C-alpha cells in the first residue's frame, strides 16, 4: 500500500453485505409464510395491504441492488489491492 492511499475496510463491506442479506431473508420469510397472501375484505384494509405488498417488493429490489453494488465494490477493491501488491511487492 502506498502512503496516503485510502485503505479498504473489508469488514465494513462484508458486514454491510451480511446485514443486507439478513434483511432480504426477513422479506423471504414474510413471503414463505404467506403473511401477506390473504387480501382483506374491507376496501381500506385492502388498499393498505396492496400498498404494503408493493412497498415490500420495492424494498426487496432496492436491498438486492445495494447488496450487489457493495459486493462489486468489494471485488474491485480486492482486485486493486492485488494489482498494487504486484506493482509494489513487499520488501
PDB file of N, CA and C in Angstrom:
ATOM      1  N   UNK A   1       0.857  -1.170   0.000  1.00  0.00           N
ATOM      2  CA  UNK A   1       0.000   0.000   0.000  1.00  0.00           C
ATOM      3  C   UNK A   1       0.899   1.229   0.000  1.00  0.00           C
ATOM      4  N   UNK A   2       0.579   2.160  -0.835  1.00  0.00           N
ATOM      5  CA  UNK A   2       1.359   3.386  -0.919  1.00  0.00           C
ATOM      6  C   UNK A   2       0.913   4.364   0.148  1.00  0.00           C
ATOM      7  N   UNK A   3       1.850   5.177   0.647  1.00  0.00           N
ATOM      8  CA  UNK A   3       1.462   6.168   1.652  1.00  0.00           C
ATOM      9  C   UNK A   3       0.413   7.127   1.092  1.00  0.00           C
ATOM     10  N   UNK A   4      -0.560   7.459   1.908  1.00  0.00           N
ATOM     11  CA  UNK A   4      -1.602   8.405   1.501  1.00  0.00           C
ATOM     12  C   UNK A   4      -2.782   7.781   0.796  1.00  0.00           C
ATOM     13  N   UNK A   5      -2.676   6.497   0.426  1.00  0.00           N
ATOM     14  CA  UNK A   5      -3.800   5.844  -0.232  1.00  0.00           C
ATOM     15  C   UNK A   5      -4.823   5.412   0.807  1.00  0.00           C
ATOM     16  N   UNK A   6      -6.094   5.547   0.481  1.00  0.00           N
ATOM     17  CA  UNK A   6      -7.106   5.079   1.436  1.00  0.00           C
ATOM     18  C   UNK A   6      -7.052   3.563   1.545  1.00  0.00           C
ATOM     19  N   UNK A   7      -7.281   3.087   2.723  1.00  0.00           N
ATOM     20  CA  UNK A   7      -7.295   1.642   2.924  1.00  0.00           C
ATOM     21  C   UNK A   7      -8.738   1.158   2.927  1.00  0.00           C
ATOM     22  N   UNK A   8      -8.908  -0.028   2.413  1.00  0.00           N
ATOM     23  CA  UNK A   8     -10.238  -0.628   2.376  1.00  0.00           C
ATOM     24  C   UNK A   8     -10.553  -1.218   3.735  1.00  0.00           C
ATOM     25  N   UNK A   9     -11.753  -1.038   4.139  1.00  0.00           N
ATOM     26  CA  UNK A   9     -12.214  -1.655   5.378  1.00  0.00           C
ATOM     27  C   UNK A   9     -13.085  -2.843   5.002  1.00  0.00           C
ATOM     28  N   UNK A  10     -12.477  -3.999   4.695  1.00  0.00           N
ATOM     29  CA  UNK A  10     -13.261  -5.134   4.195  1.00  0.00           C
ATOM     30  C   UNK A  10     -14.332  -5.591   5.170  1.00  0.00           C
ATOM     31  N   UNK A  11     -14.043  -5.468   6.459  1.00  0.00           N
ATOM     32  CA  UNK A  11     -15.041  -5.896   7.427  1.00  0.00           C
ATOM     33  C   UNK A  11     -16.309  -5.065   7.311  1.00  0.00           C
ATOM     34  N   UNK A  12     -16.171  -3.783   7.025  1.00  0.00           N
ATOM     35  CA  UNK A  12     -17.355  -2.926   6.885  1.00  0.00           C
ATOM     36  C   UNK A  12     -18.185  -3.340   5.687  1.00  0.00           C
ATOM     37  N   UNK A  13     -17.526  -3.593   4.566  1.00  0.00           N
ATOM     38  CA  UNK A  13     -18.252  -4.005   3.361  1.00  0.00           C
ATOM     39  C   UNK A  13     -18.906  -5.357   3.597  1.00  0.00           C
ATOM     40  N   UNK A  14     -18.139  -6.298   4.139  1.00  0.00           N
ATOM     41  CA  UNK A  14     -18.680  -7.630   4.374  1.00  0.00           C
ATOM     42  C   UNK A  14     -19.815  -7.598   5.393  1.00  0.00           C
ATOM     43  N   UNK A  15     -19.678  -6.776   6.421  1.00  0.00           N
ATOM     44  CA  UNK A  15     -20.747  -6.641   7.416  1.00  0.00           C
ATOM     45  C   UNK A  15     -22.001  -6.050   6.789  1.00  0.00           C
ATOM     46  N   UNK A  16     -21.831  -5.046   5.944  1.00  0.00           N
ATOM     47  CA  UNK A  16     -22.984  -4.430   5.287  1.00  0.00           C
ATOM     48  C   UNK A  16     -23.684  -5.428   4.373  1.00  0.00           C
ATOM     49  N   UNK A  17     -22.906  -6.203   3.631  1.00  0.00           N
ATOM     50  CA  UNK A  17     -23.494  -7.222   2.754  1.00  0.00           C
ATOM     51  C   UNK A  17     -24.255  -8.254   3.592  1.00  0.00           C
ATOM     52  N   UNK A  18     -23.675  -8.659   4.706  1.00  0.00           N
ATOM     53  CA  UNK A  18     -24.341  -9.638   5.576  1.00  0.00           C
ATOM     54  C   UNK A  18     -25.644  -9.077   6.134  1.00  0.00           C
ATOM     55  N   UNK A  19     -25.630  -7.804   6.537  1.00  0.00           N
ATOM     56  CA  UNK A  19     -26.855  -7.195   7.070  1.00  0.00           C
ATOM     57  C   UNK A  19     -27.918  -7.080   5.990  1.00  0.00           C
ATOM     58  N   UNK A  20     -27.520  -6.757   4.773  1.00  0.00           N
ATOM     59  CA  UNK A  20     -28.480  -6.705   3.671  1.00  0.00           C
ATOM     60  C   UNK A  20     -29.039  -8.094   3.384  1.00  0.00           C
ATOM     61  N   UNK A  21     -28.185  -9.091   3.446  1.00  0.00           N
ATOM     62  CA  UNK A  21     -28.639 -10.469   3.233  1.00  0.00           C
ATOM     63  C   UNK A  21     -29.674 -10.858   4.292  1.00  0.00           C
ATOM     64  N   UNK A  22     -29.437 -10.470   5.539  1.00  0.00           N
ATOM     65  CA  UNK A  22     -30.394 -10.766   6.614  1.00  0.00           C
ATOM     66  C   UNK A  22     -31.720 -10.042   6.385  1.00  0.00           C
ATOM     67  N   UNK A  23     -31.653  -8.804   5.931  1.00  0.00           N
ATOM     68  CA  UNK A  23     -32.885  -8.053   5.665  1.00  0.00           C
ATOM     69  C   UNK A  23     -33.685  -8.721   4.547  1.00  0.00           C
ATOM     70  N   UNK A  24     -32.997  -9.172   3.524  1.00  0.00           N
ATOM     71  CA  UNK A  24     -33.675  -9.867   2.429  1.00  0.00           C
ATOM     72  C   UNK A  24     -34.251 -11.193   2.925  1.00  0.00           C
ATOM     73  N   UNK A  25     -33.551 -11.857   3.836  1.00  0.00           N
ATOM     74  CA  UNK A  25     -34.065 -13.108   4.405  1.00  0.00           C
ATOM     75  C   UNK A  25     -35.360 -12.864   5.172  1.00  0.00           C
ATOM     76  N   UNK A  26     -35.472 -11.723   5.833  1.00  0.00           N
ATOM     77  CA  UNK A  26     -36.719 -11.384   6.529  1.00  0.00           C
ATOM     78  C   UNK A  26     -37.854 -11.230   5.521  1.00  0.00           C
ATOM     79  N   UNK A  27     -37.581 -10.555   4.415  1.00  0.00           N
ATOM     80  CA  UNK A  27     -38.602 -10.428   3.374  1.00  0.00           C
ATOM     81  C   UNK A  27     -38.976 -11.800   2.812  1.00  0.00           C
ATOM     82  N   UNK A  28     -37.979 -12.665   2.632  1.00  0.00           N
ATOM     83  CA  UNK A  28     -38.266 -14.021   2.155  1.00  0.00           C
ATOM     84  C   UNK A  28     -39.144 -14.777   3.144  1.00  0.00           C
ATOM     85  N   UNK A  29     -38.881 -14.611   4.443  1.00  0.00           N
ATOM     86  CA  UNK A  29     -39.683 -15.285   5.468  1.00  0.00           C
ATOM     87  C   UNK A  29     -41.133 -14.808   5.419  1.00  0.00           C
ATOM     88  N   UNK A  30     -41.336 -13.519   5.191  1.00  0.00           N
ATOM     89  CA  UNK A  30     -42.694 -12.980   5.061  1.00  0.00           C
ATOM     90  C   UNK A  30     -43.390 -13.638   3.873  1.00  0.00           C
ATOM     91  N   UNK A  31     -42.662 -13.750   2.745  1.00  0.00           N
ATOM     92  CA  UNK A  31     -43.235 -14.389   1.559  1.00  0.00           C
ATOM     93  C   UNK A  31     -43.494 -15.872   1.785  1.00  0.00           C
ATOM     94  N   UNK A  32     -42.491 -16.563   2.342  1.00  0.00           N
ATOM     95  CA  UNK A  32     -42.613 -18.016   2.533  1.00  0.00           C
ATOM     96  C   UNK A  32     -43.763 -18.377   3.465  1.00  0.00           C
ATOM     97  N   UNK A  33     -44.005 -17.546   4.468  1.00  0.00           N
ATOM     98  CA  UNK A  33     -45.092 -17.803   5.417  1.00  0.00           C
ATOM     99  C   UNK A  33     -46.427 -17.293   4.886  1.00  0.00           C
ATOM    100  N   UNK A  34     -46.381 -16.693   3.715  1.00  0.00           N
ATOM    101  CA  UNK A  34     -47.599 -16.164   3.078  1.00  0.00           C
ATOM    102  C   UNK A  34     -48.319 -15.188   4.009  1.00  0.00           C
ATOM    103  N   UNK A  35     -47.533 -14.384   4.718  1.00  0.00           N
ATOM    104  CA  UNK A  35     -48.101 -13.451   5.687  1.00  0.00           C
ATOM    105  C   UNK A  35     -48.964 -12.369   5.036  1.00  0.00           C
ATOM    106  N   UNK A  36     -48.690 -12.100   3.785  1.00  0.00           N
ATOM    107  CA  UNK A  36     -49.483 -11.082   3.090  1.00  0.00           C
ATOM    108  C   UNK A  36     -50.304 -11.702   1.963  1.00  0.00           C
ATOM    109  N   UNK A  37     -50.541 -12.992   2.059  1.00  0.00           N
ATOM    110  CA  UNK A  37     -51.229 -13.712   0.994  1.00  0.00           C
ATOM    111  C   UNK A  37     -52.724 -13.520   0.957  1.00  0.00           C
ATOM    112  N   UNK A  38     -53.315 -13.140   2.065  1.00  0.00           N
ATOM    113  CA  UNK A  38     -54.769 -13.008   2.114  1.00  0.00           C
ATOM    114  C   UNK A  38     -55.158 -11.545   2.017  1.00  0.00           C
ATOM    115  N   UNK A  39     -55.972 -11.253   1.037  1.00  0.00           N
ATOM    116  CA  UNK A  39     -56.432  -9.881   0.830  1.00  0.00           C
ATOM    117  C   UNK A  39     -57.597  -9.594   1.774  1.00  0.00           C
ATOM    118  N   UNK A  40     -57.492  -8.544   2.575  1.00  0.00           N
ATOM    119  CA  UNK A  40     -58.587  -8.210   3.496  1.00  0.00           C
ATOM    120  C   UNK A  40     -59.876  -7.880   2.744  1.00  0.00           C
ATOM    121  N   UNK A  41     -60.994  -8.042   3.430  1.00  0.00           N
ATOM    122  CA  UNK A  41     -62.305  -7.814   2.816  1.00  0.00           C
ATOM    123  C   UNK A  41     -62.653  -6.332   2.719  1.00  0.00           C
ATOM    124  N   UNK A  42     -62.284  -5.552   3.718  1.00  0.00           N
ATOM    125  CA  UNK A  42     -62.648  -4.135   3.727  1.00  0.00           C
ATOM    126  C   UNK A  42     -61.815  -3.362   2.712  1.00  0.00           C
ATOM    127  N   UNK A  43     -62.449  -2.448   1.981  1.00  0.00           N
ATOM    128  CA  UNK A  43     -61.725  -1.697   0.943  1.00  0.00           C
ATOM    129  C   UNK A  43     -60.500  -0.934   1.461  1.00  0.00           C
ATOM    130  N   UNK A  44     -60.615  -0.267   2.594  1.00  0.00           N
ATOM    131  CA  UNK A  44     -59.472   0.489   3.118  1.00  0.00           C
ATOM    132  C   UNK A  44     -58.341  -0.456   3.512  1.00  0.00           C
ATOM    133  N   UNK A  45     -58.683  -1.548   4.147  1.00  0.00           N
ATOM    134  CA  UNK A  45     -57.677  -2.530   4.534  1.00  0.00           C
ATOM    135  C   UNK A  45     -57.048  -3.172   3.298  1.00  0.00           C
ATOM    136  N   UNK A  46     -57.846  -3.377   2.267  1.00  0.00           N
ATOM    137  CA  UNK A  46     -57.345  -3.954   1.020  1.00  0.00           C
ATOM    138  C   UNK A  46     -56.323  -3.026   0.368  1.00  0.00           C
ATOM    139  N   UNK A  47     -56.636  -1.720   0.349  1.00  0.00           N
ATOM    140  CA  UNK A  47     -55.701  -0.741  -0.225  1.00  0.00           C
ATOM    141  C   UNK A  47     -54.395  -0.717   0.571  1.00  0.00           C
ATOM    142  N   UNK A  48     -54.500  -0.720   1.891  1.00  0.00           N
ATOM    143  CA  UNK A  48     -53.296  -0.717   2.731  1.00  0.00           C
ATOM    144  C   UNK A  48     -52.472  -1.990   2.523  1.00  0.00           C
ATOM    145  N   UNK A  49     -53.155  -3.102   2.383  1.00  0.00           N
ATOM    146  CA  UNK A  49     -52.480  -4.369   2.132  1.00  0.00           C
ATOM    147  C   UNK A  49     -51.719  -4.311   0.809  1.00  0.00           C
ATOM    148  N   UNK A  50     -52.372  -3.825  -0.220  1.00  0.00           N
ATOM    149  CA  UNK A  50     -51.728  -3.726  -1.536  1.00  0.00           C
ATOM    150  C   UNK A  50     -50.535  -2.776  -1.487  1.00  0.00           C
ATOM    151  N   UNK A  51     -50.660  -1.684  -0.759  1.00  0.00           N
ATOM    152  CA  UNK A  51     -49.535  -0.758  -0.597  1.00  0.00           C
ATOM    153  C   UNK A  51     -48.369  -1.450   0.097  1.00  0.00           C
ATOM    154  N   UNK A  52     -48.665  -2.195   1.144  1.00  0.00           N
ATOM    155  CA  UNK A  52     -47.614  -2.900   1.880  1.00  0.00           C
ATOM    156  C   UNK A  52     -46.898  -3.910   0.975  1.00  0.00           C
ATOM    157  N   UNK A  53     -47.656  -4.650   0.196  1.00  0.00           N
ATOM    158  CA  UNK A  53     -47.059  -5.623  -0.723  1.00  0.00           C
ATOM    159  C   UNK A  53     -46.174  -4.896  -1.736  1.00  0.00           C
ATOM    160  N   UNK A  54     -46.651  -3.791  -2.271  1.00  0.00           N
ATOM    161  CA  UNK A  54     -45.864  -3.024  -3.245  1.00  0.00           C
ATOM    162  C   UNK A  54     -44.594  -2.458  -2.617  1.00  0.00           C
ATOM    163  N   UNK A  55     -44.719  -1.913  -1.414  1.00  0.00           N
ATOM    164  CA  UNK A  55     -43.542  -1.351  -0.736  1.00  0.00           C
ATOM    165  C   UNK A  55     -42.510  -2.431  -0.416  1.00  0.00           C
ATOM    166  N   UNK A  56     -42.967  -3.594   0.005  1.00  0.00           N
ATOM    167  CA  UNK A  56     -42.030  -4.680   0.288  1.00  0.00           C
ATOM    168  C   UNK A  56     -41.333  -5.165  -0.985  1.00  0.00           C
ATOM    169  N   UNK A  57     -42.039  -5.153  -2.101  1.00  0.00           N
ATOM    170  CA  UNK A  57     -41.434  -5.534  -3.380  1.00  0.00           C
ATOM    171  C   UNK A  57     -40.348  -4.534  -3.768  1.00  0.00           C
ATOM    172  N   UNK A  58     -40.646  -3.258  -3.612  1.00  0.00           N
ATOM    173  CA  UNK A  58     -39.657  -2.218  -3.915  1.00  0.00           C
ATOM    174  C   UNK A  58     -38.464  -2.337  -2.969  1.00  0.00           C
ATOM    175  N   UNK A  59     -38.733  -2.548  -1.691  1.00  0.00           N
ATOM    176  CA  UNK A  59     -37.668  -2.687  -0.709  1.00  0.00           C
ATOM    177  C   UNK A  59     -36.756  -3.863  -1.049  1.00  0.00           C
ATOM    178  N   UNK A  60     -37.333  -4.987  -1.409  1.00  0.00           N
ATOM    179  CA  UNK A  60     -36.542  -6.164  -1.780  1.00  0.00           C
ATOM    180  C   UNK A  60     -35.639  -5.843  -2.972  1.00  0.00           C
ATOM    181  N   UNK A  61     -36.190  -5.208  -3.977  1.00  0.00           N
ATOM    182  CA  UNK A  61     -35.415  -4.866  -5.175  1.00  0.00           C
ATOM    183  C   UNK A  61     -34.261  -3.925  -4.829  1.00  0.00           C
ATOM    184  N   UNK A  62     -34.544  -2.906  -4.017  1.00  0.00           N
ATOM    185  CA  UNK A  62     -33.511  -1.942  -3.640  1.00  0.00           C
ATOM    186  C   UNK A  62     -32.424  -2.594  -2.779  1.00  0.00           C
ATOM    187  N   UNK A  63     -32.817  -3.417  -1.819  1.00  0.00           N
ATOM    188  CA  UNK A  63     -31.835  -4.091  -0.971  1.00  0.00           C
ATOM    189  C   UNK A  63     -30.950  -5.017  -1.801  1.00  0.00           C
ATOM    190  N   UNK A  64     -31.542  -5.732  -2.733  1.00  0.00           N
ATOM    191  CA  UNK A  64     -30.760  -6.625  -3.590  1.00  0.00           C
ATOM    192  C   UNK A  64     -29.782  -5.821  -4.444  1.00  0.00           C
ATOM    193  N   UNK A  65     -30.216  -4.683  -4.937  1.00  0.00           N
ATOM    194  CA  UNK A  65     -29.328  -3.828  -5.734  1.00  0.00           C
ATOM    195  C   UNK A  65     -28.170  -3.281  -4.916  1.00  0.00           C
ATOM    196  N   UNK A  66     -28.450  -2.840  -3.711  1.00  0.00           N
ATOM    197  CA  UNK A  66     -27.390  -2.329  -2.840  1.00  0.00           C
ATOM    198  C   UNK A  66     -26.416  -3.449  -2.490  1.00  0.00           C
ATOM    199  N   UNK A  67     -26.946  -4.637  -2.221  1.00  0.00           N
ATOM    200  CA  UNK A  67     -26.073  -5.773  -1.908  1.00  0.00           C
ATOM    201  C   UNK A  67     -25.154  -6.080  -3.087  1.00  0.00           C
ATOM    202  N   UNK A  68     -25.695  -6.099  -4.305  1.00  0.00           N
ATOM    203  CA  UNK A  68     -24.868  -6.344  -5.495  1.00  0.00           C
ATOM    204  C   UNK A  68     -23.807  -5.263  -5.651  1.00  0.00           C
ATOM    205  N   UNK A  69     -24.198  -4.006  -5.445  1.00  0.00           N
ATOM    206  CA  UNK A  69     -23.246  -2.903  -5.583  1.00  0.00           C
ATOM    207  C   UNK A  69     -22.119  -3.007  -4.559  1.00  0.00           C
ATOM    208  N   UNK A  70     -22.457  -3.338  -3.326  1.00  0.00           N
ATOM    209  CA  UNK A  70     -21.428  -3.482  -2.294  1.00  0.00           C
ATOM    210  C   UNK A  70     -20.500  -4.654  -2.594  1.00  0.00           C
ATOM    211  N   UNK A  71     -21.066  -5.749  -3.049  1.00  0.00           N
ATOM    212  CA  UNK A  71     -20.233  -6.895  -3.394  1.00  0.00           C
ATOM    213  C   UNK A  71     -19.296  -6.550  -4.546  1.00  0.00           C
ATOM    214  N   UNK A  72     -19.806  -5.840  -5.538  1.00  0.00           N
ATOM    215  CA  UNK A  72     -18.972  -5.434  -6.670  1.00  0.00           C
ATOM    216  C   UNK A  72     -17.876  -4.479  -6.219  1.00  0.00           C
ATOM    217  N   UNK A  73     -18.213  -3.537  -5.343  1.00  0.00           N
ATOM    218  CA  UNK A  73     -17.209  -2.606  -4.827  1.00  0.00           C
ATOM    219  C   UNK A  73     -16.122  -3.355  -4.073  1.00  0.00           C
ATOM    220  N   UNK A  74     -16.507  -4.332  -3.288  1.00  0.00           N
ATOM    221  CA  UNK A  74     -15.528  -5.137  -2.561  1.00  0.00           C
ATOM    222  C   UNK A  74     -14.625  -5.905  -3.513  1.00  0.00           C
ATOM    223  N   UNK A  75     -15.194  -6.446  -4.576  1.00  0.00           N
ATOM    224  CA  UNK A  75     -14.394  -7.181  -5.556  1.00  0.00           C
ATOM    225  C   UNK A  75     -13.423  -6.255  -6.279  1.00  0.00           C
ATOM    226  N   UNK A  76     -13.871  -5.052  -6.583  1.00  0.00           N
ATOM    227  CA  UNK A  76     -12.989  -4.071  -7.228  1.00  0.00           C
ATOM    228  C   UNK A  76     -11.840  -3.706  -6.295  1.00  0.00           C
ATOM    229  N   UNK A  77     -12.160  -3.465  -5.031  1.00  0.00           N
ATOM    230  CA  UNK A  77     -11.120  -3.138  -4.056  1.00  0.00           C
ATOM    231  C   UNK A  77     -10.117  -4.280  -3.924  1.00  0.00           C
ATOM    232  N   UNK A  78     -10.599  -5.507  -3.909  1.00  0.00           N
ATOM    233  CA  UNK A  78      -9.703  -6.663  -3.829  1.00  0.00           C
ATOM    234  C   UNK A  78      -8.791  -6.732  -5.051  1.00  0.00           C
ATOM    235  N   UNK A  79      -9.373  -6.489  -6.228  1.00  0.00           N
ATOM    236  CA  UNK A  79      -8.577  -6.519  -7.462  1.00  0.00           C
ATOM    237  C   UNK A  79      -7.534  -5.408  -7.459  1.00  0.00           C
ATOM    238  N   UNK A  80      -7.910  -4.221  -7.026  1.00  0.00           N
ATOM    239  CA  UNK A  80      -6.955  -3.105  -6.961  1.00  0.00           C
ATOM    240  C   UNK A  80      -5.840  -3.397  -5.962  1.00  0.00           C
ATOM    241  N   UNK A  81      -6.193  -3.993  -4.854  1.00  0.00           N
ATOM    242  CA  UNK A  81      -5.175  -4.352  -3.856  1.00  0.00           C
ATOM    243  C   UNK A  81      -4.210  -5.382  -4.435  1.00  0.00           C
ATOM    244  N   UNK A  82      -4.713  -6.345  -5.187  1.00  0.00           N
ATOM    245  CA  UNK A  82      -3.853  -7.357  -5.798  1.00  0.00           C
ATOM    246  C   UNK A  82      -2.921  -6.726  -6.826  1.00  0.00           C
ATOM    247  N   UNK A  83      -3.415  -5.772  -7.577  1.00  0.00           N
ATOM    248  CA  UNK A  83      -2.584  -5.068  -8.564  1.00  0.00           C
ATOM    249  C   UNK A  83      -1.488  -4.287  -7.854  1.00  0.00           C
ATOM    250  N   UNK A  84      -1.837  -3.610  -6.768  1.00  0.00           N
ATOM    251  CA  UNK A  84      -0.844  -2.837  -6.021  1.00  0.00           C
ATOM    252  C   UNK A  84       0.265  -3.743  -5.490  1.00  0.00           C
ATOM    253  N   UNK A  85      -0.123  -4.915  -5.015  1.00  0.00           N
ATOM    254  CA  UNK A  85       0.871  -5.852  -4.484  1.00  0.00           C
ATOM    255  C   UNK A  85       1.809  -6.291  -5.608  1.00  0.00           C
ATOM    256  N   UNK A  86       1.277  -6.541  -6.780  1.00  0.00           N
ATOM    257  CA  UNK A  86       2.124  -6.937  -7.911  1.00  0.00           C
ATOM    258  C   UNK A  86       3.036  -5.811  -8.355  1.00  0.00           C
ATOM    259  N   UNK A  87       2.535  -4.579  -8.311  1.00  0.00           N
ATOM    260  CA  UNK A  87       3.339  -3.423  -8.696  1.00  0.00           C
ATOM    261  C   UNK A  87       4.408  -3.095  -7.670  1.00  0.00           C
ATOM    262  N   UNK A  88       4.075  -3.194  -6.410  1.00  0.00           N
ATOM    263  CA  UNK A  88       4.980  -2.886  -5.310  1.00  0.00           C
ATOM    264  C   UNK A  88       5.091  -4.082  -4.377  1.00  0.00           C
ATOM    265  N   UNK A  89       5.836  -5.114  -4.774  1.00  0.00           N
ATOM    266  CA  UNK A  89       5.920  -6.269  -3.877  1.00  0.00           C
ATOM    267  C   UNK A  89       6.576  -5.872  -2.571  1.00  0.00           C
ATOM    268  N   UNK A  90       6.164  -6.536  -1.469  1.00  0.00           N
ATOM    269  CA  UNK A  90       6.763  -6.212  -0.173  1.00  0.00           C
ATOM    270  C   UNK A  90       8.270  -6.462  -0.200  1.00  0.00           C
ATOM    271  N   UNK A  91       8.979  -5.646   0.529  1.00  0.00           N
ATOM    272  CA  UNK A  91      10.457  -5.765   0.541  1.00  0.00           C
ATOM    273  C   UNK A  91      10.909  -6.931   1.364  1.00  0.00           C
TER     274      UNK A  91
END
